[in-house]
N, CA, C and O atoms as CSV, one atom per row, in Angstrom:
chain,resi,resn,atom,element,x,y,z
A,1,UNK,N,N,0.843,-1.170,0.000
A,1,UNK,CA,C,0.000,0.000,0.000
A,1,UNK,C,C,0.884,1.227,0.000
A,1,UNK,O,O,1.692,1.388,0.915
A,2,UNK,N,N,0.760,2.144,-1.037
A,2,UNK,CA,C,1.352,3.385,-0.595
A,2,UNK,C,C,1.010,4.398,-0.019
A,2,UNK,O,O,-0.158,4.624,-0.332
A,3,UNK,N,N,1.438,5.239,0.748
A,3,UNK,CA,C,1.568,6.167,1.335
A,3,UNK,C,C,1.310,7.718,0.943
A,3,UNK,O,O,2.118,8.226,0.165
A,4,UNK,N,N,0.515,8.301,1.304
A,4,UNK,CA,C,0.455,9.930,0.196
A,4,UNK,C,C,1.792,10.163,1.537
A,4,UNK,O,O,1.808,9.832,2.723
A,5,UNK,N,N,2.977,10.999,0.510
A,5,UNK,CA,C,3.574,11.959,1.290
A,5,UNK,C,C,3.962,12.856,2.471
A,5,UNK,O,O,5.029,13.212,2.971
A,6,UNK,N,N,2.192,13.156,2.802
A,6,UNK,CA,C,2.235,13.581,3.865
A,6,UNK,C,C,2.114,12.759,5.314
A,6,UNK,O,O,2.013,13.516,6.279
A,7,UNK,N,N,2.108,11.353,5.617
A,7,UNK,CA,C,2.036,10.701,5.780
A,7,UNK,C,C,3.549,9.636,6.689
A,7,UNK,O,O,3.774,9.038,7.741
A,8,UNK,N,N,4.263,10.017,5.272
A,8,UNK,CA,C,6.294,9.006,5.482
A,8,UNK,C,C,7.244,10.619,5.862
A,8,UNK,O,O,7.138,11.846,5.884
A,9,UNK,N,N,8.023,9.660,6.069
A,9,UNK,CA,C,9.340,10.567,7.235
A,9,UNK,C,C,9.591,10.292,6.162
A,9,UNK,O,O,8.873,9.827,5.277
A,10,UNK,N,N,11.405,10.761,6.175
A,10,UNK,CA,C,12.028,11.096,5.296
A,10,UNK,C,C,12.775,10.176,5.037
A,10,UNK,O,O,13.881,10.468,4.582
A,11,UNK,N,N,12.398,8.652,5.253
A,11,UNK,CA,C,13.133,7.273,4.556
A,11,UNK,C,C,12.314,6.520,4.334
A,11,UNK,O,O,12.769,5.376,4.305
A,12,UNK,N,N,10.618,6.615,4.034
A,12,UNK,CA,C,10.024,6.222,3.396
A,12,UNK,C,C,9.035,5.681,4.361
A,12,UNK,O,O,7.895,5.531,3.921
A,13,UNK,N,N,9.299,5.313,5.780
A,13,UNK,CA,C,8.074,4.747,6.730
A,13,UNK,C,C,7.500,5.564,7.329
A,13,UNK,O,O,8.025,6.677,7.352
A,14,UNK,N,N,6.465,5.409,7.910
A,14,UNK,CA,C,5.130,6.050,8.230
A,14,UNK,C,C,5.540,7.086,9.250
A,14,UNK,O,O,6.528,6.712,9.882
A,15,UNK,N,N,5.050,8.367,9.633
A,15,UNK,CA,C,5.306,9.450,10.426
A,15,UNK,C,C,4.394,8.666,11.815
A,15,UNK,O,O,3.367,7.992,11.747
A,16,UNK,N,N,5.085,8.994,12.850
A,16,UNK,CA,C,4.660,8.843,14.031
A,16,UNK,C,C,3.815,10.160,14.430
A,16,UNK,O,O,4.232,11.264,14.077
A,17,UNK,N,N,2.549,10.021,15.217
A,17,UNK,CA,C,1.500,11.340,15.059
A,17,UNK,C,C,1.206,11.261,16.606
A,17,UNK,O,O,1.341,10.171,17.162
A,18,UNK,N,N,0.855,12.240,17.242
A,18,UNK,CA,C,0.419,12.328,18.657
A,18,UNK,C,C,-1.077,12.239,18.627
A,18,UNK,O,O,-1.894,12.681,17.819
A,19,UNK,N,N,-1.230,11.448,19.888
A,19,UNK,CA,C,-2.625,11.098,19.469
A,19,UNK,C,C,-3.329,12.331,21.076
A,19,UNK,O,O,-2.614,12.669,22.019
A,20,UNK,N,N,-4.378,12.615,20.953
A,20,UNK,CA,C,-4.890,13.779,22.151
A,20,UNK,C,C,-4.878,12.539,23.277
A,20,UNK,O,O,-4.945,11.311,23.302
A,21,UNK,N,N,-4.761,13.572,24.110
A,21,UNK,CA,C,-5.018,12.700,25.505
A,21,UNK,C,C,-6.228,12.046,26.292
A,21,UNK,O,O,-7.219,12.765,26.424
A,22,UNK,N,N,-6.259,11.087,26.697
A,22,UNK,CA,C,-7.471,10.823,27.208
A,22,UNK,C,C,-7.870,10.523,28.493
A,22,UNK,O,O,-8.616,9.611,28.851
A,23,UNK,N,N,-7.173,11.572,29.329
A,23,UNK,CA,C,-7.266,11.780,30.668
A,23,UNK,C,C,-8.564,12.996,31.264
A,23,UNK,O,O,-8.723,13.515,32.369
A,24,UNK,N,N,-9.413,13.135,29.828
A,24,UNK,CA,C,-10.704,14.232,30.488
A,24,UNK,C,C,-11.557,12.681,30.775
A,24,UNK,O,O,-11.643,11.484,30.500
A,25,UNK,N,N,-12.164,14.034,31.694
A,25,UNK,CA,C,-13.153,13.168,32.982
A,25,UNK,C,C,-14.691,12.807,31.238
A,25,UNK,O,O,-14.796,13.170,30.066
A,26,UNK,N,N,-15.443,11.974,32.171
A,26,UNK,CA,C,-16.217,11.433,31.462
A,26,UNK,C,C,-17.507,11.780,31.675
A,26,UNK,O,O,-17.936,12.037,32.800
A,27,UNK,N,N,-18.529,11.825,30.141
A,27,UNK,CA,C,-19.224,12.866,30.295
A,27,UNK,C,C,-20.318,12.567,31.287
A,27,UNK,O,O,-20.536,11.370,31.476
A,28,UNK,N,N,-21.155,13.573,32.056
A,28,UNK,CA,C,-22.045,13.446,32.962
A,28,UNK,C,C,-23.367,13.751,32.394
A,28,UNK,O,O,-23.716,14.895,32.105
A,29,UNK,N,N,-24.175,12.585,32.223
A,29,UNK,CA,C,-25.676,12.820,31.821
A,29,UNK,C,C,-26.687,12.898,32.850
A,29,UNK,O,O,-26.750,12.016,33.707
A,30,UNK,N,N,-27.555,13.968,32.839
A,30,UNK,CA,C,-28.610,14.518,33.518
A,30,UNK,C,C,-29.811,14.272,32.679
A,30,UNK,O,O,-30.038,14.408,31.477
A,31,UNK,N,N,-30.521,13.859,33.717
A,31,UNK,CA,C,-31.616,13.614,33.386
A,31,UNK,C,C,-32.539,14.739,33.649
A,31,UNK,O,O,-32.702,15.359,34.700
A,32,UNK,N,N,-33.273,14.931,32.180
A,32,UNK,CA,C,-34.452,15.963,32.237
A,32,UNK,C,C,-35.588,16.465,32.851
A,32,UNK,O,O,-35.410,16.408,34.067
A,33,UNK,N,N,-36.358,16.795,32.657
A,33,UNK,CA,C,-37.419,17.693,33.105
A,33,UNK,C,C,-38.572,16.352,32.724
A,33,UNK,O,O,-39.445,15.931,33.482
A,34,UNK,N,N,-38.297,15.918,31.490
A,34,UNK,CA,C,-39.734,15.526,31.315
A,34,UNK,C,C,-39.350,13.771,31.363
A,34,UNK,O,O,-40.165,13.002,30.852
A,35,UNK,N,N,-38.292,13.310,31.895
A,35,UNK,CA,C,-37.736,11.759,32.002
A,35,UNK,C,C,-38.351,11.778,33.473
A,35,UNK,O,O,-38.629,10.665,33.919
A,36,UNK,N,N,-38.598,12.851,34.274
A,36,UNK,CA,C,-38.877,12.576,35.844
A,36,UNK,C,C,-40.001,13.089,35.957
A,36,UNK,O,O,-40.056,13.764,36.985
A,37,UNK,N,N,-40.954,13.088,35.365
A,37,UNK,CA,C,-42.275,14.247,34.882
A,37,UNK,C,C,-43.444,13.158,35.350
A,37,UNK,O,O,-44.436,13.433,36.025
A,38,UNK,N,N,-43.001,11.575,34.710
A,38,UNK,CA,C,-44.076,10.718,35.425
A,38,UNK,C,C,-44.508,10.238,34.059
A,38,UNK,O,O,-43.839,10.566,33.079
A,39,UNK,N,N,-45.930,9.238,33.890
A,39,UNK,CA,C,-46.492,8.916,33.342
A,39,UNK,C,C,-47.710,9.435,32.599
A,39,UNK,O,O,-48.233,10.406,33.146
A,40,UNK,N,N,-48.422,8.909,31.206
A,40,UNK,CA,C,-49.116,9.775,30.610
A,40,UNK,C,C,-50.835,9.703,31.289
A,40,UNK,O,O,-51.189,8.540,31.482
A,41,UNK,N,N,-51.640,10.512,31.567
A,41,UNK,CA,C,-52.720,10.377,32.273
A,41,UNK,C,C,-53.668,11.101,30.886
A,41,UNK,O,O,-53.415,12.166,30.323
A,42,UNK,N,N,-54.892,10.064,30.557
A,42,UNK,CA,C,-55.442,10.564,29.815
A,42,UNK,C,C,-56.720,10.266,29.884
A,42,UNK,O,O,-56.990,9.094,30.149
A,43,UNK,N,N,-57.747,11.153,29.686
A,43,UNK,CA,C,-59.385,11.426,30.050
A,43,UNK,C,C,-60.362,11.687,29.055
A,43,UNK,O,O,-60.498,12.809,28.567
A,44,UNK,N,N,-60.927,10.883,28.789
A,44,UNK,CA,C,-61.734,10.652,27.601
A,44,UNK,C,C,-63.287,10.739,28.007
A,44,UNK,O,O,-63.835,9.859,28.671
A,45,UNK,N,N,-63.994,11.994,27.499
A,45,UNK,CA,C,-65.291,11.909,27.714
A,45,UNK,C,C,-66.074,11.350,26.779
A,45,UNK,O,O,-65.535,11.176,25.686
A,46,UNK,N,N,-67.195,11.018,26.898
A,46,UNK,CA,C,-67.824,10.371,26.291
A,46,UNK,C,C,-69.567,10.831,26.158
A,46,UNK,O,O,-70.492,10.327,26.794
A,47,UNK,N,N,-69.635,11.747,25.306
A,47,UNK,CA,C,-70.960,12.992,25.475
A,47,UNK,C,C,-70.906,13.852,23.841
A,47,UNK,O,O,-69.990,14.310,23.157
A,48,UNK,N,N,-72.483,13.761,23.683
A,48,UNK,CA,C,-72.162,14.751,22.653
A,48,UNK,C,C,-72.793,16.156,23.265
A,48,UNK,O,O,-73.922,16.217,23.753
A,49,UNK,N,N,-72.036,17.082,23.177
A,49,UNK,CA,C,-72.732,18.384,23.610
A,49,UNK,C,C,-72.808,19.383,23.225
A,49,UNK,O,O,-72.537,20.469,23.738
A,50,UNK,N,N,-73.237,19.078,22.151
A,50,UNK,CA,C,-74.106,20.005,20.720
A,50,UNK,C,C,-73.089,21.002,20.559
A,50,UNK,O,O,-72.217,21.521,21.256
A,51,UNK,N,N,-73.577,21.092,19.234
A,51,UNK,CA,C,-73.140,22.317,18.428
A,51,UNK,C,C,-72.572,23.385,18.808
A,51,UNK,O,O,-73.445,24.154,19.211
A,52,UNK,N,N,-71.379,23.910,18.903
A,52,UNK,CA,C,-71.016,25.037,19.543
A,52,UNK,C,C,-70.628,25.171,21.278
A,52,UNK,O,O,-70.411,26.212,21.898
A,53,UNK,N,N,-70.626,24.007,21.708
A,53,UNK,CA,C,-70.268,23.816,23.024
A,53,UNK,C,C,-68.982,23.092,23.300
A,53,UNK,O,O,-68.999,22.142,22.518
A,54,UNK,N,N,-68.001,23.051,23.926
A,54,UNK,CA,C,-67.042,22.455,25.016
A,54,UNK,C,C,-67.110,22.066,26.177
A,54,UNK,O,O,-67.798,22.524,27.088
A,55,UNK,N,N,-66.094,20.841,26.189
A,55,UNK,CA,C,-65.939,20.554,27.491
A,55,UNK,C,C,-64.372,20.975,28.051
A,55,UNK,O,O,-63.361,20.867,27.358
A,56,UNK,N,N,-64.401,21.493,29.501
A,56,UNK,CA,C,-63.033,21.851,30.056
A,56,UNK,C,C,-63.162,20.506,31.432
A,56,UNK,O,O,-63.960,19.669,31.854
A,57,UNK,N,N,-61.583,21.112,31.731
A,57,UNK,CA,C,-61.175,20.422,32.456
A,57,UNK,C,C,-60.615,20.911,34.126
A,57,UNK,O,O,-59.507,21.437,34.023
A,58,UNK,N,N,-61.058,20.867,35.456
A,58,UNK,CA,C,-60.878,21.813,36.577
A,58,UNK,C,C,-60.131,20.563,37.340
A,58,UNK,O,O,-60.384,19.374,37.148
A,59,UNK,N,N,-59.015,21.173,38.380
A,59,UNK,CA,C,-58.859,19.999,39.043
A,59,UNK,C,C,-57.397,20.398,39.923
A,59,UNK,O,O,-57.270,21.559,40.310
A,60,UNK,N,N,-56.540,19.592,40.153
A,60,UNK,CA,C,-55.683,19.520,40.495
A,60,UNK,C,C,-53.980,18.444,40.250
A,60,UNK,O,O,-53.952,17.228,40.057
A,61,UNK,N,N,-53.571,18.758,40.282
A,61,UNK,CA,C,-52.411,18.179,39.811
A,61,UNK,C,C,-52.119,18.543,37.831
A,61,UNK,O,O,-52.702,18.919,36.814
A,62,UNK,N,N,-50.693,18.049,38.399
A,62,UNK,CA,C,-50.693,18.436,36.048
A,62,UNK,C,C,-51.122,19.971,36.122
A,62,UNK,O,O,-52.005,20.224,35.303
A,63,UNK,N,N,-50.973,20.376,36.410
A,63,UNK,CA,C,-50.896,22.125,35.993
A,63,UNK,C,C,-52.458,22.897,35.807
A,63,UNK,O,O,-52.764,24.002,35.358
A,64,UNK,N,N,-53.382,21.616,36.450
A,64,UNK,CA,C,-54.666,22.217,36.231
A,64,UNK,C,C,-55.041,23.027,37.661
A,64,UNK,O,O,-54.310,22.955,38.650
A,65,UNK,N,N,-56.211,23.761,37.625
A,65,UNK,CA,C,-56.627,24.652,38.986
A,65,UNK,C,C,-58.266,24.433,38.598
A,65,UNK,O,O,-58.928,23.996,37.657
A,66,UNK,N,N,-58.454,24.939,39.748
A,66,UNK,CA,C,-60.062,24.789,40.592
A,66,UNK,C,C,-60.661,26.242,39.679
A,66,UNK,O,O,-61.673,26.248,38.978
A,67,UNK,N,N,-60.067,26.990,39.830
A,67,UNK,CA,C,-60.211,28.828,39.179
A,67,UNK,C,C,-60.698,28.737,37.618
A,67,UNK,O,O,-61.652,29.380,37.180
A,68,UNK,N,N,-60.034,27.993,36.982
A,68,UNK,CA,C,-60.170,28.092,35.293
A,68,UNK,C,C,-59.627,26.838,34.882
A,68,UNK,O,O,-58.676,26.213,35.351
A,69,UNK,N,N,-60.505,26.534,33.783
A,69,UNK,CA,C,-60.202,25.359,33.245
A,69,UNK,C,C,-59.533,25.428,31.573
A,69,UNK,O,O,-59.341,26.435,30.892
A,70,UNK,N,N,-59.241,23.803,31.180
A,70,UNK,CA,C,-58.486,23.645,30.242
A,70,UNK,C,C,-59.516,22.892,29.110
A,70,UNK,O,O,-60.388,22.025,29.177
A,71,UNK,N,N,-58.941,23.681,28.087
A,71,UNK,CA,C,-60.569,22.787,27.265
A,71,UNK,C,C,-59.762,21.214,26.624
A,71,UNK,O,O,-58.598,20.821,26.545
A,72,UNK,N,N,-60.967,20.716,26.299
A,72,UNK,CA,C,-60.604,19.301,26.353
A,72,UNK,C,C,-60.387,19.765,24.401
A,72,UNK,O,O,-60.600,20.890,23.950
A,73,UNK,N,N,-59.770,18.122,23.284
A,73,UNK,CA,C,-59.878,18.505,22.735
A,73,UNK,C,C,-60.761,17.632,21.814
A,73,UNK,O,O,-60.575,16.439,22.057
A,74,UNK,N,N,-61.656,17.851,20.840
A,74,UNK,CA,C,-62.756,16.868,20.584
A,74,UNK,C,C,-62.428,15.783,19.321
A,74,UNK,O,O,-62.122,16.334,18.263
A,75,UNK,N,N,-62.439,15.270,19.319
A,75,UNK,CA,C,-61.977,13.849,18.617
A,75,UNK,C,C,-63.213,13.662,17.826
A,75,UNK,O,O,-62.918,13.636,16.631
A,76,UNK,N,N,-64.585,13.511,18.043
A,76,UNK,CA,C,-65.245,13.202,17.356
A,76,UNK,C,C,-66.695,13.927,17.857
A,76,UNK,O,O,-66.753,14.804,18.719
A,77,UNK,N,N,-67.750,13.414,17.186
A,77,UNK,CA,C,-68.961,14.391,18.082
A,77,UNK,C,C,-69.540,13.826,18.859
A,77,UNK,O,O,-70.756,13.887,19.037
A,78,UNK,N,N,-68.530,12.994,19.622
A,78,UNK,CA,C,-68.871,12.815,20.940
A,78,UNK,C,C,-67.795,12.284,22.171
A,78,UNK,O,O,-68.016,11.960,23.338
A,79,UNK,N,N,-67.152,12.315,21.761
A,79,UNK,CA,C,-65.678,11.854,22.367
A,79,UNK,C,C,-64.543,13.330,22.496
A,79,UNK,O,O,-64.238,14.187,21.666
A,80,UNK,N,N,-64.230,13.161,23.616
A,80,UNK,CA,C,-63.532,14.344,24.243
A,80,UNK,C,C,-62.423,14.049,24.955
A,80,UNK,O,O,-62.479,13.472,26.041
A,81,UNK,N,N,-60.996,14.541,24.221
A,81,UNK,CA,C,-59.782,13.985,25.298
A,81,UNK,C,C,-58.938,15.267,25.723
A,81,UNK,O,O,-58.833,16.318,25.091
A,82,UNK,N,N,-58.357,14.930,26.953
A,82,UNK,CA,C,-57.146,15.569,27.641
A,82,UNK,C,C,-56.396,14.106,27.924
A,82,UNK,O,O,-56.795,12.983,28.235
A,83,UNK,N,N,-55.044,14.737,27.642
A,83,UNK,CA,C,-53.800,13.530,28.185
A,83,UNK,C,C,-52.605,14.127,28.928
A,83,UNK,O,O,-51.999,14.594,27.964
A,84,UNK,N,N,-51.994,14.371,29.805
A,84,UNK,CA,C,-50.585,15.276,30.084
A,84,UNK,C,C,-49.892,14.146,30.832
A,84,UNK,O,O,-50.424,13.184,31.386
A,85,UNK,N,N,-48.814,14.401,30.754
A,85,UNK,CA,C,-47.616,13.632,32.204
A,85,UNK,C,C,-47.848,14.123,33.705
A,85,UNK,O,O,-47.714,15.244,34.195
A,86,UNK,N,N,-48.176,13.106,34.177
A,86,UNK,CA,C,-48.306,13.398,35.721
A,86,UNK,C,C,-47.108,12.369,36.325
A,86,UNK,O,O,-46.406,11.529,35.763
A,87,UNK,N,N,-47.180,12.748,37.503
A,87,UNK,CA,C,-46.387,11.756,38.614
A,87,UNK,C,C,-47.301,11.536,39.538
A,87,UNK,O,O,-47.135,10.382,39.932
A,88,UNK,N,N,-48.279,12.095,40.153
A,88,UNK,CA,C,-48.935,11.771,40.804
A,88,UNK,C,C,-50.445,11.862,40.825
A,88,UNK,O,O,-51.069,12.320,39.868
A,89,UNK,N,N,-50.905,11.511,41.701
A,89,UNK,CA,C,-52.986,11.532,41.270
A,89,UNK,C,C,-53.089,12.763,40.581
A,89,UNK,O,O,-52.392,13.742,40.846
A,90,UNK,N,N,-54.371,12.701,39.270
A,90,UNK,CA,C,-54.900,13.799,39.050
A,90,UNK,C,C,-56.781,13.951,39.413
A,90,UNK,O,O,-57.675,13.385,38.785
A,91,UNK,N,N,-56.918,14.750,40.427
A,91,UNK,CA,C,-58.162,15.400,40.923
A,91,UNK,C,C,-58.895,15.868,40.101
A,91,UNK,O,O,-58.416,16.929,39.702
A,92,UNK,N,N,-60.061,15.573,39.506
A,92,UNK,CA,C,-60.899,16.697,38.270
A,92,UNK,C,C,-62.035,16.448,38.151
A,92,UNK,O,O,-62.494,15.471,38.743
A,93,UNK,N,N,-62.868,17.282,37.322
A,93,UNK,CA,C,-64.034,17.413,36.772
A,93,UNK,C,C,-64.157,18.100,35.880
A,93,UNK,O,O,-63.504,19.117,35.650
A,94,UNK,N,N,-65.154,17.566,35.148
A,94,UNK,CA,C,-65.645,18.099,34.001
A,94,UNK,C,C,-66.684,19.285,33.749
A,94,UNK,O,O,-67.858,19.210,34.111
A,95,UNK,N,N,-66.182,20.294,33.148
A,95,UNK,CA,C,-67.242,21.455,33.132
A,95,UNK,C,C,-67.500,21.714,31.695
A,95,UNK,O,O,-66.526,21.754,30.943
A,96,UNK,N,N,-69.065,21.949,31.077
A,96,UNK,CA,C,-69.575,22.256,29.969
A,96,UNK,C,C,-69.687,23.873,29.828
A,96,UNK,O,O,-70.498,24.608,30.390
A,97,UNK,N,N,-68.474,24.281,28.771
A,97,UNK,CA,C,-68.236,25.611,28.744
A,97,UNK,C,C,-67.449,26.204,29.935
A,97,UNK,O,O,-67.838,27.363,30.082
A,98,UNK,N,N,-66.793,25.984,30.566
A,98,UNK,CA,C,-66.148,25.826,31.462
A,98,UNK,C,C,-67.182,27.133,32.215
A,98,UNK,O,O,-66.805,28.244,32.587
A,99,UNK,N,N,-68.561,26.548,32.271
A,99,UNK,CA,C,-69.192,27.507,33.298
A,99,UNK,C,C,-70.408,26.461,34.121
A,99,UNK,O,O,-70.931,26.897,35.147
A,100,UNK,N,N,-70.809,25.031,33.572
A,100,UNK,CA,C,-71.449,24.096,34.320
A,100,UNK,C,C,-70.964,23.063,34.473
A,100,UNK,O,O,-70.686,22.457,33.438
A,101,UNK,N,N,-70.630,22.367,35.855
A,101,UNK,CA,C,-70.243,21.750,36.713
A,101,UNK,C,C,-70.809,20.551,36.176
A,101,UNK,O,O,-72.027,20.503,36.003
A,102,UNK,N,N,-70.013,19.487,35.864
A,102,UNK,CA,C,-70.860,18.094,35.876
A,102,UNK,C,C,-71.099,17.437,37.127
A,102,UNK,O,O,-70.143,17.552,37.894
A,103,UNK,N,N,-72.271,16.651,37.674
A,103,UNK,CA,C,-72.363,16.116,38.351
A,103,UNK,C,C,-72.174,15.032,39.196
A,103,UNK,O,O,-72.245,14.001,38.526
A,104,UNK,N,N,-72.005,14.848,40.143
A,104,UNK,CA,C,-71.454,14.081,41.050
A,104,UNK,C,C,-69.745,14.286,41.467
A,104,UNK,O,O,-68.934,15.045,40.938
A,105,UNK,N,N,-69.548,13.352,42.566
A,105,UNK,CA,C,-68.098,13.362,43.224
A,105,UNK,C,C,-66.960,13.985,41.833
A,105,UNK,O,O,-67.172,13.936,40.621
A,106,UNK,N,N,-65.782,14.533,42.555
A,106,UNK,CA,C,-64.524,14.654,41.958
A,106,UNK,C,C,-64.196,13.575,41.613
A,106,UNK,O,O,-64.151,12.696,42.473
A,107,UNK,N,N,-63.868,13.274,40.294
A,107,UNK,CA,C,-63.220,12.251,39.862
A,107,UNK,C,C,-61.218,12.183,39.853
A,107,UNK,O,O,-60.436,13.129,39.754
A,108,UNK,N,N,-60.889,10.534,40.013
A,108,UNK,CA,C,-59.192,10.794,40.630
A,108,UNK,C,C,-58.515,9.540,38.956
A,108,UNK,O,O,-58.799,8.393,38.612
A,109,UNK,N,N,-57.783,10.378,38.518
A,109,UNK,CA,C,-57.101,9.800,37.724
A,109,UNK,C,C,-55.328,9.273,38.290
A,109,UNK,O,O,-54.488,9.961,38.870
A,110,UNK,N,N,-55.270,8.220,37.962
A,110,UNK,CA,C,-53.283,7.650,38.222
A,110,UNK,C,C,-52.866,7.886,37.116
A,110,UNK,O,O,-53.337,8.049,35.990
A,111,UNK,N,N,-51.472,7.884,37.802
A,111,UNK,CA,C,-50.541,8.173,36.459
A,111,UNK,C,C,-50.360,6.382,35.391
A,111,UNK,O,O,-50.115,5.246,35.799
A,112,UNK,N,N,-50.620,6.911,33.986
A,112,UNK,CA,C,-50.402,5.977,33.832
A,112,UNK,C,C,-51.994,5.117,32.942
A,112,UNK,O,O,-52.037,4.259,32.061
A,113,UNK,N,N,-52.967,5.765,33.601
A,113,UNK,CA,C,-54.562,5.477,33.678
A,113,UNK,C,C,-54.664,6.052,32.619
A,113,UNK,O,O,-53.937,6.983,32.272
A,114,UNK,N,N,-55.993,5.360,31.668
A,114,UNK,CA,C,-56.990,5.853,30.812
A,114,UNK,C,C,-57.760,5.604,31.183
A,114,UNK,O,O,-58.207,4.476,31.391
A,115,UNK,N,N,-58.411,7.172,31.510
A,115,UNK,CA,C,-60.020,6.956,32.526
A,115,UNK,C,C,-61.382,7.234,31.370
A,115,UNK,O,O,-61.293,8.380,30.930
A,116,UNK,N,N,-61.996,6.847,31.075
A,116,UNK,CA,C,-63.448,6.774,29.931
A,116,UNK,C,C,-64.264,7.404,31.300
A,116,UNK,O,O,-64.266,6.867,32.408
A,117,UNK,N,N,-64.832,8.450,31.002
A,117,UNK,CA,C,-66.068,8.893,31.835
A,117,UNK,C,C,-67.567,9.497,30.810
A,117,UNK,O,O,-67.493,9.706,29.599
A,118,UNK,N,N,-68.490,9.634,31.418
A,118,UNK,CA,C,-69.746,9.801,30.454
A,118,UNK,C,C,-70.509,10.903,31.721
A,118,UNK,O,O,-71.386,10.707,32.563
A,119,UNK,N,N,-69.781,11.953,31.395
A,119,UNK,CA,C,-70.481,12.668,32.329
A,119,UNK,C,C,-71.757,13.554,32.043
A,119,UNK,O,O,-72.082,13.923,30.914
A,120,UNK,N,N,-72.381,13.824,33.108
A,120,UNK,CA,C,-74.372,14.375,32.720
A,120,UNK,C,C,-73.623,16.129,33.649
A,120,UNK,O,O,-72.775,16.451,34.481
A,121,UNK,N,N,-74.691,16.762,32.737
A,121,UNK,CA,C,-74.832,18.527,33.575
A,121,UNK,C,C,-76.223,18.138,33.571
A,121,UNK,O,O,-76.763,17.220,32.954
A,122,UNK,N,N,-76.934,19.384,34.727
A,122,UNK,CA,C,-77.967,19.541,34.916
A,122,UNK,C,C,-77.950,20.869,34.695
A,122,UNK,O,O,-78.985,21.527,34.802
């Protein structure tokens, strides 16, 4: 095999080359924001509620509040989802127009859970 030039010393064998050192420390991986964030929690209503209406979402945990809600998003005309990463329980209910309260108890989602609910307003 020959050699390009730049390559051979000056009697024809191969140049000896310094190679970098490999005494740096080794790299340190951190783990993110959303690797420790938890599992996916997702809430599927099951309602059609006509024309021009929404459903939101009130609650606790996952970045939701009791004050104002998050609208769900509609899949079909009658099926309604929210999904986010939780780590721990999510507390909620369902509000139509985020101004009527569906009825009955707070509902509790796990991380991890696909909860199907069919909720009624009065």
């Amino acid at each position: 095999m020959k050699l390009p030039k730049s390559l051979k010393n000056g009697n024809g064998s191969r140049k000896k080359t310094a190679t970098a050192s490999t005494s740096e420390k080794p790299m340190k991986l951190e783990t993110t924001a959303t690797e420790r964030s938890g599992q996916p929690v997702t809430i599927e209503a099951k309602i059609d509620v006509g024309f021009g209406n929404a459903l939101y979402l009130r609650g606790e945990g996952t970045g939701l509040s009791w004050n104002q809600g998050i609208p769900l998003t509609c899949v079909d005309n009658r099926t309604w989802k929210w999904s986010a990463e939780a780590s721990d329980k999510v507390k909620f209910k369902l509000l139509l127009n985020d101004t009527v309260w569906a009825t009955g108890e707070d509902l509790i989602a796990a991380p991890g859970q696909r909860l199907e609910v069919s909720p009624t307003f009065s």
